[in-house]
GROMACS .gro file of C-alpha atoms in nm:
model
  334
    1UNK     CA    1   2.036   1.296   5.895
    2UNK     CA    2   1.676   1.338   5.985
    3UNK     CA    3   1.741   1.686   6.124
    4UNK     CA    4   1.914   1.796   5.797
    5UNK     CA    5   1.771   1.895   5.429
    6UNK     CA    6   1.822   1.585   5.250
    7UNK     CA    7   2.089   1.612   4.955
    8UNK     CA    8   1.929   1.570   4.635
    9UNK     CA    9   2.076   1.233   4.412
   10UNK     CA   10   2.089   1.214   4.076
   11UNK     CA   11   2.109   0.794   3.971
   12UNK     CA   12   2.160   0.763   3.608
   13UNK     CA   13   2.109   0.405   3.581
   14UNK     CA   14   1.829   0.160   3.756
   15UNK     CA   15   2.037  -0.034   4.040
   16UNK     CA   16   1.894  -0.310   4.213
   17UNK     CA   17   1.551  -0.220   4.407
   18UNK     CA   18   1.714  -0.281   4.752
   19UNK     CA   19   1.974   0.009   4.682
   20UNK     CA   20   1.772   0.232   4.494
   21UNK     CA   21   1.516   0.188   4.776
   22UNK     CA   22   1.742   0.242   5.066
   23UNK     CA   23   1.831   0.597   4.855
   24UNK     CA   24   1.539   0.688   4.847
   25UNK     CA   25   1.544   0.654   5.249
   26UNK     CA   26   1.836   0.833   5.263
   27UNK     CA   27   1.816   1.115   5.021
   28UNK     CA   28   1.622   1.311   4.806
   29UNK     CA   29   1.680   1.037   4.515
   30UNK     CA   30   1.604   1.091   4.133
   31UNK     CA   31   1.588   0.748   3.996
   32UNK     CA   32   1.594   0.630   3.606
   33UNK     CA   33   1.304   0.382   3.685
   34UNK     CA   34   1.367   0.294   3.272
   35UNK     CA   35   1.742   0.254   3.237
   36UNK     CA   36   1.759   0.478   2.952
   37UNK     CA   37   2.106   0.617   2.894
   38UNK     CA   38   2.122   1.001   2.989
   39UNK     CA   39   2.217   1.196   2.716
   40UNK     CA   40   2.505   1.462   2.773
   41UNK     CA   41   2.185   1.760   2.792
   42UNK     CA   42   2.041   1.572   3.053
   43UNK     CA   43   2.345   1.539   3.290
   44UNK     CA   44   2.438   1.885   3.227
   45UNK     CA   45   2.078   2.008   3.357
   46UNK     CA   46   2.133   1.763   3.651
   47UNK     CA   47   2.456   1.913   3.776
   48UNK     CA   48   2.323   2.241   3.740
   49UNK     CA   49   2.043   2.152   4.026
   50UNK     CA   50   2.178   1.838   4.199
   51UNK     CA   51   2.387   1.818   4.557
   52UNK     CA   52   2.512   1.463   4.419
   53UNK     CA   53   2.560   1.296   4.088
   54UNK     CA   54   2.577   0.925   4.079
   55UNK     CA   55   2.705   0.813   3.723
   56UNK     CA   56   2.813   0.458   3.581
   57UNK     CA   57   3.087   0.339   3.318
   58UNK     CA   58   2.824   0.465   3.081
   59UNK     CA   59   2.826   0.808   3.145
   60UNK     CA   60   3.101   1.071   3.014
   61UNK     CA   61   3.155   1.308   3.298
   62UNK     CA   62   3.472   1.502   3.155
   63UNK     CA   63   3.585   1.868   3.211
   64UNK     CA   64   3.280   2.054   2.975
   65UNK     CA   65   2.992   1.850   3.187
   66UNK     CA   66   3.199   1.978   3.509
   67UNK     CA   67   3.254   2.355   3.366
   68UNK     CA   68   2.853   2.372   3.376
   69UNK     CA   69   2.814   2.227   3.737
   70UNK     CA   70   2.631   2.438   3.966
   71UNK     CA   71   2.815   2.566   4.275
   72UNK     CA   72   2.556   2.309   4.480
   73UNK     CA   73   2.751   2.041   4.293
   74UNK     CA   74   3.014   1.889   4.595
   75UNK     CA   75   2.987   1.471   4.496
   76UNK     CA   76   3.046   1.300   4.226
   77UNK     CA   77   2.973   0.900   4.378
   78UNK     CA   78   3.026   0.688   4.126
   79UNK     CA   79   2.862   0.329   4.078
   80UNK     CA   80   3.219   0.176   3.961
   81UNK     CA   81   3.516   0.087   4.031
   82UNK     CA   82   3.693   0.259   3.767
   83UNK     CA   83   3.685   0.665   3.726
   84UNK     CA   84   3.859   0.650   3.352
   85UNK     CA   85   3.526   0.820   3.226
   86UNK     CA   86   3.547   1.117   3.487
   87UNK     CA   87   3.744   1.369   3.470
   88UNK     CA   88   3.873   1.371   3.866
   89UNK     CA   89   4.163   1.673   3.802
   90UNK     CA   90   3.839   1.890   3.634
   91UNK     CA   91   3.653   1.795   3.978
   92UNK     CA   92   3.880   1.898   4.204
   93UNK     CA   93   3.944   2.230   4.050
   94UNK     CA   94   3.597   2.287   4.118
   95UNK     CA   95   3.620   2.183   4.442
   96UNK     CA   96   3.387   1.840   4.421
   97UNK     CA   97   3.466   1.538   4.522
   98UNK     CA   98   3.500   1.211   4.358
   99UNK     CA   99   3.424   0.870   4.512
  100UNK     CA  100   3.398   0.555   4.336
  101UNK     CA  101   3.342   0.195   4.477
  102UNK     CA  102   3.696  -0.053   4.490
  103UNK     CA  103   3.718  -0.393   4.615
  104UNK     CA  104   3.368  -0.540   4.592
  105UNK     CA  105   3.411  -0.667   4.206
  106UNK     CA  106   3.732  -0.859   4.244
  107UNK     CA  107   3.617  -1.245   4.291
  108UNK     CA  108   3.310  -1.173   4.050
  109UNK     CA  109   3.573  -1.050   3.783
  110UNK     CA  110   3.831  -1.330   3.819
  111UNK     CA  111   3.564  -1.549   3.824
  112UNK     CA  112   3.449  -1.431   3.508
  113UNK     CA  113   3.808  -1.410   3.382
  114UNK     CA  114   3.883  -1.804   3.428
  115UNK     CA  115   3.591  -1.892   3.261
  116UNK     CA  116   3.707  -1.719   2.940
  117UNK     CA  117   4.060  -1.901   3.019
  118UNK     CA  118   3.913  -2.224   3.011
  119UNK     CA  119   3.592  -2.099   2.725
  120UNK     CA  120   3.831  -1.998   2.463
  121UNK     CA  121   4.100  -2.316   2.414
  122UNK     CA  122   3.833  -2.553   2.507
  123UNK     CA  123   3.631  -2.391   2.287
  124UNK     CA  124   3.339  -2.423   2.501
  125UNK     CA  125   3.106  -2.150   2.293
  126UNK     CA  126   3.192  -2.307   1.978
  127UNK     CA  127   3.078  -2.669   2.105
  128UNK     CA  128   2.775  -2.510   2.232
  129UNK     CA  129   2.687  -2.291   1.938
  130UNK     CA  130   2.707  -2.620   1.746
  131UNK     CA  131   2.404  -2.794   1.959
  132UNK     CA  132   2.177  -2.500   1.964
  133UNK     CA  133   2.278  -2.292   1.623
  134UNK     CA  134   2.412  -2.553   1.377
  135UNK     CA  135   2.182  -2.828   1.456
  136UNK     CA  136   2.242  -3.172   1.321
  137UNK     CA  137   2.576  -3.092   1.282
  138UNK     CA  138   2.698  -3.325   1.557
  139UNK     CA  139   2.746  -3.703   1.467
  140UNK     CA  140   2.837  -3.806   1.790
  141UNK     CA  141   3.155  -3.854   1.993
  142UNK     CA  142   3.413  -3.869   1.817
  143UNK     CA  143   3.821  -3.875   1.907
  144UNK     CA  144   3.927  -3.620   1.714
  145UNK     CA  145   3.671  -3.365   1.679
  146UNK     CA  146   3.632  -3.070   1.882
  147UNK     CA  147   3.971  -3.083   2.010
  148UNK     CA  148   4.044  -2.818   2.215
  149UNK     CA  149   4.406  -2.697   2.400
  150UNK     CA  150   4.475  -2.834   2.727
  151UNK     CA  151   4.503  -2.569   3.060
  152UNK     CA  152   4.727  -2.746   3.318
  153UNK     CA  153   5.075  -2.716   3.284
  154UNK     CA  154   5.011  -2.398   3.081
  155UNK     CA  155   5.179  -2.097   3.182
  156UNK     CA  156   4.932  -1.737   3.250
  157UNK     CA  157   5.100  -1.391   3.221
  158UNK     CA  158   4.873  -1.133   3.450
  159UNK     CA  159   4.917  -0.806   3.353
  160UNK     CA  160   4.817  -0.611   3.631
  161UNK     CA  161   4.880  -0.788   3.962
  162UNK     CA  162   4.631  -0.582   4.150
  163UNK     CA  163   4.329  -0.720   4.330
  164UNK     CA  164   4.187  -0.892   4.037
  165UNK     CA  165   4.451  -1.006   3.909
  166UNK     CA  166   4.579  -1.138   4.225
  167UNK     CA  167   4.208  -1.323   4.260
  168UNK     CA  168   4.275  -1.456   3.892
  169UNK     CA  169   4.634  -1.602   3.997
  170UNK     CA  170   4.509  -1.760   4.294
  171UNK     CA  171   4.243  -1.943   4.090
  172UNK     CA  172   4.483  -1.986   3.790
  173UNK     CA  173   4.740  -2.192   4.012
  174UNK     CA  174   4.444  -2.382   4.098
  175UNK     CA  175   4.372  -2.531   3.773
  176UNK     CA  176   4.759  -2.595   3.711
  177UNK     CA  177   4.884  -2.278   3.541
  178UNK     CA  178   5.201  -2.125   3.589
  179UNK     CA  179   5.174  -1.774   3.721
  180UNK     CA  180   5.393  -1.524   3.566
  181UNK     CA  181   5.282  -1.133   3.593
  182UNK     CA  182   5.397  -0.814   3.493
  183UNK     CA  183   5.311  -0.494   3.728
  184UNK     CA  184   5.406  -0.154   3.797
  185UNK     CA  185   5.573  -0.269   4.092
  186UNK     CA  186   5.646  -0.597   4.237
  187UNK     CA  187   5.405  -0.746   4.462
  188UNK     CA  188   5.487  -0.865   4.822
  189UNK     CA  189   5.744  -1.202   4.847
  190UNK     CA  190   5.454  -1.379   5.066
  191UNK     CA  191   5.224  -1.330   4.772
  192UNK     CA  192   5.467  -1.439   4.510
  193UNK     CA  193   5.579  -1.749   4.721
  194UNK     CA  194   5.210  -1.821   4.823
  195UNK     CA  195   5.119  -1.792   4.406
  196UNK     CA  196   5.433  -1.957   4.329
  197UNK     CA  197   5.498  -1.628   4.086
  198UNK     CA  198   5.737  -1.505   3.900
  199UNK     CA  199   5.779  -1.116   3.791
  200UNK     CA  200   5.866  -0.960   3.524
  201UNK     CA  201   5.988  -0.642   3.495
  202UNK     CA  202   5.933  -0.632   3.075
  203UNK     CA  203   5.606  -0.689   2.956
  204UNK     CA  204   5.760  -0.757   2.605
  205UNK     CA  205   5.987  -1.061   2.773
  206UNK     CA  206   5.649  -1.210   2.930
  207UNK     CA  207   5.444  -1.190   2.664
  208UNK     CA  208   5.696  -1.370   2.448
  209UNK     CA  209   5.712  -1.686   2.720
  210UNK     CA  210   5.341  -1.703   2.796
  211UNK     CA  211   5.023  -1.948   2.688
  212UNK     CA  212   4.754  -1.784   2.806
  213UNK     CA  213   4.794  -1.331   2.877
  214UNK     CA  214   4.540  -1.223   3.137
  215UNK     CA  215   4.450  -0.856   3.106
  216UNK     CA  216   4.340  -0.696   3.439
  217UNK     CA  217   4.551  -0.303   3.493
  218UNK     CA  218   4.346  -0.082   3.540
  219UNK     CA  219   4.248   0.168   3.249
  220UNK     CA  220   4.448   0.492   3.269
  221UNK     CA  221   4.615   0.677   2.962
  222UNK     CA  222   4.953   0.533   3.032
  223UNK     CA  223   4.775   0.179   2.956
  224UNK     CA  224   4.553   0.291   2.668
  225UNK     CA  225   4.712   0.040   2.411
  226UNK     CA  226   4.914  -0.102   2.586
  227UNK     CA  227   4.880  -0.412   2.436
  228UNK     CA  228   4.980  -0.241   2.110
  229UNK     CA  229   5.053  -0.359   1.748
  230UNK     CA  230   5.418  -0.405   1.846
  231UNK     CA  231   5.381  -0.617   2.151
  232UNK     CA  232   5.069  -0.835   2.016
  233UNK     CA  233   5.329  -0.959   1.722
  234UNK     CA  234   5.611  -1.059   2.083
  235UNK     CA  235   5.296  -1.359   2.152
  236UNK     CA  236   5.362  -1.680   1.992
  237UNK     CA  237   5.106  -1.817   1.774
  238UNK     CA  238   4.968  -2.088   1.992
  239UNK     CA  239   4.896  -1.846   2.282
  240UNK     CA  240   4.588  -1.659   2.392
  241UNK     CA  241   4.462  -1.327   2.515
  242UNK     CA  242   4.134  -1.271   2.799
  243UNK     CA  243   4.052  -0.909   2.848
  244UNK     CA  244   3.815  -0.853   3.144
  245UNK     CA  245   3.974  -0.487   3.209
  246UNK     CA  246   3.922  -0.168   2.932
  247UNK     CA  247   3.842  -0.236   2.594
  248UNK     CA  248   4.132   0.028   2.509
  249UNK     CA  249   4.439  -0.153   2.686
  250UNK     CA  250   4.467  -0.355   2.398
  251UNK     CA  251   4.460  -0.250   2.004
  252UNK     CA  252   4.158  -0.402   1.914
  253UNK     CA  253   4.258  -0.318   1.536
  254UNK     CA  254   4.584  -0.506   1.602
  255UNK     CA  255   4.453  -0.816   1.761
  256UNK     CA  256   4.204  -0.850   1.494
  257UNK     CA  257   4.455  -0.879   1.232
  258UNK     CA  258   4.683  -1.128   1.466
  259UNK     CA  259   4.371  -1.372   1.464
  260UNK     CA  260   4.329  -1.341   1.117
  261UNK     CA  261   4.664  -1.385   1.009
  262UNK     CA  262   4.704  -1.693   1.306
  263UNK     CA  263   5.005  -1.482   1.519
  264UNK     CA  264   4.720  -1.593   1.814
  265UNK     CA  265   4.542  -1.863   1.853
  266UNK     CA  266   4.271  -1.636   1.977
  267UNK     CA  267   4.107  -1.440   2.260
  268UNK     CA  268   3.815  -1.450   2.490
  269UNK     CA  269   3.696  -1.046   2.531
  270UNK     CA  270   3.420  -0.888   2.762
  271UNK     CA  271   3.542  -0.536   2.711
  272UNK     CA  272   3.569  -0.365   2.386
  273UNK     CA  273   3.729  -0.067   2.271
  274UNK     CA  274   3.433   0.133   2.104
  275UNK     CA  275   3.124  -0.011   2.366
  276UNK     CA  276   2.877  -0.012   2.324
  277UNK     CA  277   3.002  -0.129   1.959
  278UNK     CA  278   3.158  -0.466   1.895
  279UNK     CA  279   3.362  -0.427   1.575
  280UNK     CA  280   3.165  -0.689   1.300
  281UNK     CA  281   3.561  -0.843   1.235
  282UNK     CA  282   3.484  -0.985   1.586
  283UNK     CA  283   3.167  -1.058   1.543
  284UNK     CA  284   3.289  -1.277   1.235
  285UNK     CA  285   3.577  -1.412   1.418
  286UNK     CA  286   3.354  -1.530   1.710
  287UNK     CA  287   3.156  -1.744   1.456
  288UNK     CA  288   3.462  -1.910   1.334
  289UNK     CA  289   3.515  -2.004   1.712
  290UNK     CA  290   3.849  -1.764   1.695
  291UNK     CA  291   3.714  -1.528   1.978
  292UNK     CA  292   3.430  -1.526   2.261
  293UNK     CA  293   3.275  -1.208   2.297
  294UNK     CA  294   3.060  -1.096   2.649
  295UNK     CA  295   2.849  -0.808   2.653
  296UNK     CA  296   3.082  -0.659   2.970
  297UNK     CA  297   2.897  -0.869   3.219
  298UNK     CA  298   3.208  -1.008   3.435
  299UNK     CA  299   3.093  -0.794   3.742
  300UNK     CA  300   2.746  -0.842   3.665
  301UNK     CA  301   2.637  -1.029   3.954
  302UNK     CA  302   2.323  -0.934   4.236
  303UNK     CA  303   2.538  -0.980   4.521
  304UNK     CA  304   2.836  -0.753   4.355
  305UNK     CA  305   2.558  -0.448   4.276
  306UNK     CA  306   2.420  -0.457   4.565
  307UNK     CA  307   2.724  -0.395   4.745
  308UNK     CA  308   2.825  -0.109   4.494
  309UNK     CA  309   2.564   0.030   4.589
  310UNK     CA  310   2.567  -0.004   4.938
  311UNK     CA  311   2.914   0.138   4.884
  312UNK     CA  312   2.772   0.422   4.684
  313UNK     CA  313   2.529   0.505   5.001
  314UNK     CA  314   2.794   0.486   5.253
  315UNK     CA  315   3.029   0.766   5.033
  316UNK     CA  316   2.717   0.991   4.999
  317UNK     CA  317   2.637   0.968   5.376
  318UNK     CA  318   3.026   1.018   5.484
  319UNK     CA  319   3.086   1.326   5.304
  320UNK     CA  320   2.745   1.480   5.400
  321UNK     CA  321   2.824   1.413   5.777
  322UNK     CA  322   3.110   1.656   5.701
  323UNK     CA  323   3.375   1.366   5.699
  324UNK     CA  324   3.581   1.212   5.396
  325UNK     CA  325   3.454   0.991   5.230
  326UNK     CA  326   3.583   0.628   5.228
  327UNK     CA  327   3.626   0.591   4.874
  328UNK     CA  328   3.745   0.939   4.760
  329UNK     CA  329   3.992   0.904   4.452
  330UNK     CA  330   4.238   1.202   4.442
  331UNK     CA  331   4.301   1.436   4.162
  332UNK     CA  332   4.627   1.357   3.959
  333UNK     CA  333   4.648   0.973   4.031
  334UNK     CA  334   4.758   0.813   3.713
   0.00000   0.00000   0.00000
């Protein structure tokens, strides 16, 4: 690429030194040295200028940014795995190109997720808030204080059999669980046998029969609520929800009021529906040891940035050598 003009980058986040250094090699790179959210103004000057816009989950790019693009605009590379906050169809209509970067968050997500499957009827955050917020609270051991819900033998309902969920399964069955899952379309007998499995074609039959409901589809409007008002009430009452996905799949409003009213036992959430926001009834519910909240951070690991953004890189390069991209996401895919 020596030989060519360099594409100029937009970044609208700081990424790990190493990646934001090796764009800088690469390209004609515009960091955010700061991390200060962009503000809608901003990106729309920045498409207006830029060969290549590299946005996060943070940053709205729907059909008015894309309207003001300049015709130098071809790549949209985004740092994430999911594209719900792009507007891909508006893209292609202007002829740009959307990448994003699959398959490098799974085991740092289903990591994540079983720790909020074992945090939540353990009640791990509760016990700890108790040493470090509520001292002298604790009297010592005792045999029936604290007493959480036991994991093996339980039975898990994935929704969203996918990569994650898959990698949440595998370590599920690991700690004893049952796996039961509910997915567009059935995943491959060597998986289910290997998982020990079982499908369901209704999501309203599984959620009925399961302990523990593992949220990991991916976030498209045909799963915005999904976990609605209606199928929240089909859980039973000693059961519990873990939401590592989209804040919208599930009716935050609605699973509030099942906590309150004890319809769940309660749920362990690192996605919200109005994020940056985290509705106070949460907030209030977390420090009654109902819920445990995380501020999004179940991909948040060095090693799973870094290869974003190596991923990120490789897109950028790939399209510029006049080939397609790796990770292009087509137009029309939900």
């Amino acid at each position: 690429m020596t030989s060519k003009k360099k594409p100029t980058v937009y970044i609208t986040r700081k990424l790990p030194d190493v990646v934001e250094t090796r764009m800088r090699e690469l390209f004609d790179a515009e960091l955010n040295v700061d991390d200060t959210p962009r503000t809608q103004p901003e990106l729309v000057a920045a498409v207006k200028r830029v060969d290549v816009l590299v946005p996060t989950v943070t940053d709205r790019i729907d059909a008015a940014l894309i309207e003001q693009a300049g015709p130098q605009l071809r790549l949209i590379a985004a740092f994430s795995n999911g594209v719900d906050n792009i507007d891909v169809d508006a893209a292609a209509r202007r002829g740009i190109t959307v990448t994003n970067t699959p398959n490098v968050l799974t085991e740092d997500t289903a990591d994540m997720t079983m720790a909020l499957i074992l945090a939540v009827p353990r009640r791990l955050a509760e016990g700890a808030q108790i040493l470090t917020d509520r001292k002298g609270e604790w009297a010592g051991w005792s045999p029936t204080w604290m007493l959480g819900r036991r994991i093996a033998g339980k039975r898990i309902g994935i929704v969203g059999m996918g990569r994650i969920g898959t990698a949440v399964a595998r370590r599920a069955k690991a700690f004893g669980l049952s796996i039961h899952y509910h997915n567009r379309h059935r995943v491959k007998p060597e998986t289910e046998e290997m998982l020990e499995a079982t499908y369901w074609d209704s999501l309203d039959q599984m959620l009925a029969r399961v302990d523990i409901v593992s949220v990991n589809c991916p976030s498209t409007p045909a799963t915005f609520h999904l976990l609605s008002a209606r199928r929240l009430a089909l859980m039973r009452p000693d059961s519990y929800i873990v939401n590592t996905a989209r804040g919208g799949i599930i009716d935050e409003t609605a699973l509030i009021k099942c906590i309150r009213e004890g319809k769940i036992a309660g749920a362990g959430l690192d996605v919200f529906e109005n994020e940056p926001a985290v509705s106070p009834k949460l907030v209030k519910l977390a420090g009654e040891g109902k819920v445990v909240l995380l501020p999004h951070m179940s991909s948040a690991t060095l090693e799973g940035r870094i290869d974003m953004g190596e991923k990120v890189v490789i897109n950028i390069r790939t399209f510029f050598d006049g080939h397609r991209p790796p990770d292009r996401v087509l137009p029309g895919r939900d």
